[in-house]
CSV table of C-alpha atoms in Angstrom, one decimal:
chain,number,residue,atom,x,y,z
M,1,UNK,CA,148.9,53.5,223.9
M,2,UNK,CA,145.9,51.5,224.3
M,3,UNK,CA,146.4,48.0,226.6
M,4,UNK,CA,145.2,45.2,224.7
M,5,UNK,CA,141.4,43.5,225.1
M,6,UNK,CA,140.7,40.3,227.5
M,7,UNK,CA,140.1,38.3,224.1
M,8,UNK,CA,143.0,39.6,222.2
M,9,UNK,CA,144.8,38.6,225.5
M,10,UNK,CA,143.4,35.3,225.9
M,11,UNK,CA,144.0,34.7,222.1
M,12,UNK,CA,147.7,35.6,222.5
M,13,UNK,CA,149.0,33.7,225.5
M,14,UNK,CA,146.3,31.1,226.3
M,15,UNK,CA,146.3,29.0,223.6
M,16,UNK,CA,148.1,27.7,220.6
M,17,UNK,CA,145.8,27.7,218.0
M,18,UNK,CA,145.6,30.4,215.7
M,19,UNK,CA,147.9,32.3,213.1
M,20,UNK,CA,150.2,35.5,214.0
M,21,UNK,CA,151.3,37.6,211.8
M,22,UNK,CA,155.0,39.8,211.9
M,23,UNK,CA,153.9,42.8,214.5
M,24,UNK,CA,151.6,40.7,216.9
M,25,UNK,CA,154.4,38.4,217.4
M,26,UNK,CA,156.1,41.3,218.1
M,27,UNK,CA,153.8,42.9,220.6
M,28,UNK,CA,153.2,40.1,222.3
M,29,UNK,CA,156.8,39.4,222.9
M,30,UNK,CA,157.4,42.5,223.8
M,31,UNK,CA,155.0,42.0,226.5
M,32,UNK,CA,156.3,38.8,227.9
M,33,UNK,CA,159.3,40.9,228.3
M,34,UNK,CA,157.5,44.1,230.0
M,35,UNK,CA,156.9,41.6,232.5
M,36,UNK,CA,160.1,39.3,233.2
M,37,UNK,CA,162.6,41.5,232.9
M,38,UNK,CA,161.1,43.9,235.9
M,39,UNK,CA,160.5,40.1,237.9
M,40,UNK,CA,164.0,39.1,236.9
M,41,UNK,CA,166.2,42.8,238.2
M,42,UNK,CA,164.2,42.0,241.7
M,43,UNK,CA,165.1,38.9,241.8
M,44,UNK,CA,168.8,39.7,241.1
M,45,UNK,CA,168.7,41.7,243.5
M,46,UNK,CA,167.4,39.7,246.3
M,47,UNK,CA,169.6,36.3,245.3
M,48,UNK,CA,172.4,37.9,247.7
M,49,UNK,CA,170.0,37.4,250.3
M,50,UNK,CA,169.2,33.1,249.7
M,51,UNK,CA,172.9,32.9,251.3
M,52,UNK,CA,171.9,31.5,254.4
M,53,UNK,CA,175.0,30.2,256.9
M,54,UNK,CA,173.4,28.5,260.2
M,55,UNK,CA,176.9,28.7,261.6
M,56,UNK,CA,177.1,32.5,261.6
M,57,UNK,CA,173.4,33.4,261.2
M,58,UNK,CA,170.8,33.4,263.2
M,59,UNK,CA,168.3,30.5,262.7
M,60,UNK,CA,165.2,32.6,261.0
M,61,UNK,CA,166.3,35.7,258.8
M,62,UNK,CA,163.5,37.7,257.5
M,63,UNK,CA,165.3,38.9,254.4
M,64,UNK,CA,165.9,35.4,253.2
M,65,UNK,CA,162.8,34.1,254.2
M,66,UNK,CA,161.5,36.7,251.9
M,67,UNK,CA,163.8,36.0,248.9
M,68,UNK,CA,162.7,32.7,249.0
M,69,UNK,CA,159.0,33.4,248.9
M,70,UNK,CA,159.8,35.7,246.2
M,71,UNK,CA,161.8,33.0,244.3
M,72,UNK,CA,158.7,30.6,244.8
M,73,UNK,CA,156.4,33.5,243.3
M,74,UNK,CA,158.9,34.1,240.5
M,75,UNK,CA,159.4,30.6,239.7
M,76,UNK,CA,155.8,30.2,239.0
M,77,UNK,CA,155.8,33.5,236.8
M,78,UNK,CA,158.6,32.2,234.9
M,79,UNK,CA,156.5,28.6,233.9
M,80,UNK,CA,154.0,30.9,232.9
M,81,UNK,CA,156.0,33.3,230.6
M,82,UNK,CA,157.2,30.1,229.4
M,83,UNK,CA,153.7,28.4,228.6
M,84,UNK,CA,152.4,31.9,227.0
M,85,UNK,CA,155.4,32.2,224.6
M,86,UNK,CA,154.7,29.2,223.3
M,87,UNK,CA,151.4,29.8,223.0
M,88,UNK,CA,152.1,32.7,221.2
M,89,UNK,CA,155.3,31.4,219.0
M,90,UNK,CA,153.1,28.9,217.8
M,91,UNK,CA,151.3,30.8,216.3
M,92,UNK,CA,153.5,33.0,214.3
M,93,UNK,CA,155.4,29.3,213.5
M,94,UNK,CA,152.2,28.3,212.0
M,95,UNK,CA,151.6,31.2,210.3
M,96,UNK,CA,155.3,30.5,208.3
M,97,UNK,CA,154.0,26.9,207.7
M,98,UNK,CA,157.0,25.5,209.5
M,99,UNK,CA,156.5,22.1,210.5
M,100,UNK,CA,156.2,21.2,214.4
M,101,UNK,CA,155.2,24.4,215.6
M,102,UNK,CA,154.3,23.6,219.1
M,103,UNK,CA,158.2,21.8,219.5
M,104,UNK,CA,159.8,24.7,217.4
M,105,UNK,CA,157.8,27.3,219.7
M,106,UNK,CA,158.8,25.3,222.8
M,107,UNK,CA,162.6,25.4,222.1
M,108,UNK,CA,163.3,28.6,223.5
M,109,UNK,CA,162.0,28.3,226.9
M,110,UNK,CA,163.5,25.0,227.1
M,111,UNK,CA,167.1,26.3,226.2
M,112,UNK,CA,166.7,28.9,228.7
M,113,UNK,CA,165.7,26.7,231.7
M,114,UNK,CA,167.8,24.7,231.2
M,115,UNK,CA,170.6,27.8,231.0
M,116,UNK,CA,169.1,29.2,234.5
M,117,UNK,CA,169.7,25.9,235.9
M,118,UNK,CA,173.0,25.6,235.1
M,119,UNK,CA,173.5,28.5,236.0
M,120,UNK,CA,172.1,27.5,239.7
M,121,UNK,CA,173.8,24.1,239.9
M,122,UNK,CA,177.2,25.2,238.6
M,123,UNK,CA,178.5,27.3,242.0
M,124,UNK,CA,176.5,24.7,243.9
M,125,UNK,CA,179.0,21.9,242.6
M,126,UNK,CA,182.0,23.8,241.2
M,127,UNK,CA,184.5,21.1,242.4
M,128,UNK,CA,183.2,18.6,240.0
M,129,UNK,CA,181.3,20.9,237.3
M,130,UNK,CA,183.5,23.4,235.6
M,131,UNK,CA,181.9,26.6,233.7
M,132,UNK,CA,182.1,25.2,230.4
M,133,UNK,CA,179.3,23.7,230.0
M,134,UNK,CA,177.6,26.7,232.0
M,135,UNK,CA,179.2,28.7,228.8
M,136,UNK,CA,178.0,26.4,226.3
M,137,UNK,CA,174.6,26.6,227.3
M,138,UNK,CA,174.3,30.2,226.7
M,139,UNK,CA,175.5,30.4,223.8
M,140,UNK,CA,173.0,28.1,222.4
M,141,UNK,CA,170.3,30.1,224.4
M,142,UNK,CA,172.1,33.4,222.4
M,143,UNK,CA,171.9,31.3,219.1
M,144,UNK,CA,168.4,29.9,219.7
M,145,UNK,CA,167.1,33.3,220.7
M,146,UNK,CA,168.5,35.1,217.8
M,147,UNK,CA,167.0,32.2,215.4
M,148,UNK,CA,164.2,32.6,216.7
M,149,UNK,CA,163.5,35.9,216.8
M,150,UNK,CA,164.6,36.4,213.8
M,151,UNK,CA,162.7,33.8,212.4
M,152,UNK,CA,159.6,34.9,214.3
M,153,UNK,CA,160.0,39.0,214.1
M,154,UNK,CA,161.8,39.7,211.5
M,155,UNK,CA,161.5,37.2,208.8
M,156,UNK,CA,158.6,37.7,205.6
M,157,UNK,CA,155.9,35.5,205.3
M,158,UNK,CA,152.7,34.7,206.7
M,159,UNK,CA,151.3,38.4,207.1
C-alpha cells in the first residue's frame, strides 16, 4: 500500500476547507488512529509509573521522570490528533451539507477530552466525585463516536 502524498496530507489534516467524500474520511481516520492508539498502549503502560510517593521514594526516579516527559510529548500529540480530525471531519460534514461543520467536526474531540479528564480527576478526588459522572461521560463519548462515525463513514451522500 502506497503512503499518501505531502499535498494529499496537508489537504487532509491541515485545514478545514475542502469536501471528503465516504472512503477518504475513512482513510484518514483510520490514520489518526494508526497513530493514537500505538501513543495511547505506551502510555498505559507507563501511567503506573506517574505514582510518585516522596515518603517512600527516593526524591528523583528516572522512570517517572520519564513517564512524565512522555505524558508532556503525548499530550501535545493528542491536541494535534484532535485539531487534524477536525480538520478532516469538516470536510466530510461539508460534503453532507450539514450545517456547522467546523462545531459538528469539533464535537468529538471535545467529548473525549473532556472523558480523559474525568477520567484523571475522578481518583484524584474520589471522596467528593463519585464515578457516575465519570460513567456518564463515556457513554456520551460511545454515543457521540458512533454518530459520528456513522454519520461520517458510513452514511450516503456527498460522494
Amino acid at each position: 500500500m502506497e503512503l499518501p502524498s505531502r499535498e494529499r496530507l496537508s489537504f487532509l489534516y491541515r485545514t478545514e476547507e475542502g469536501s471528503l467524500d465516504r472512503a477518504g474520511w475513512r482513510c484518514g481516520a483510520a490514520g489518526l488512529l494508526a497513530v493514537l492508539v500505538p501513543l495511547t498502549l505506551l502510555w498505559l503502560a507507563l501511567f503506573p509509573y506517574t505514582d510518585h510517593d516522596l515518603a517512600k521514594d527516593p526524591f528523583f526516579v528516572w522512570q517517572t521522570v520519564a513517564a512524565y516527559a512522555y505524558l508532556t510529548f503525548y499530550a501535545l500529540a493528542i491536541l494535534l490528533i484532535a485539531v487534524s480530525f477536525v480538520n478532516l471531519s469538516a470536510k466530510r460534514f461539508r460534503a453532507l451539507g450539514r450545517p456547522a461543520p467546523l462545531l459538528l467536526a469539533g464535537l468529538p474531540p471535545f467529548v473525549a477530552l473532556v472523558a480523559g479528564a474525568m477520567h484523571w480527576l475522578q481518583p484524584r478526588v474520589a471522596e467528593v466525585m463519585p464515578y457516575w459522572p465519570v460513567a456518564l461521560t463515556d457513554l456520551a463519548l460511545a454515543a457521540v463516536a458512533l454518530w459520528v462515525g456513522y454519520e461520517l463513514g458510513v452514511r450516503e451522500g456527498g460522494d
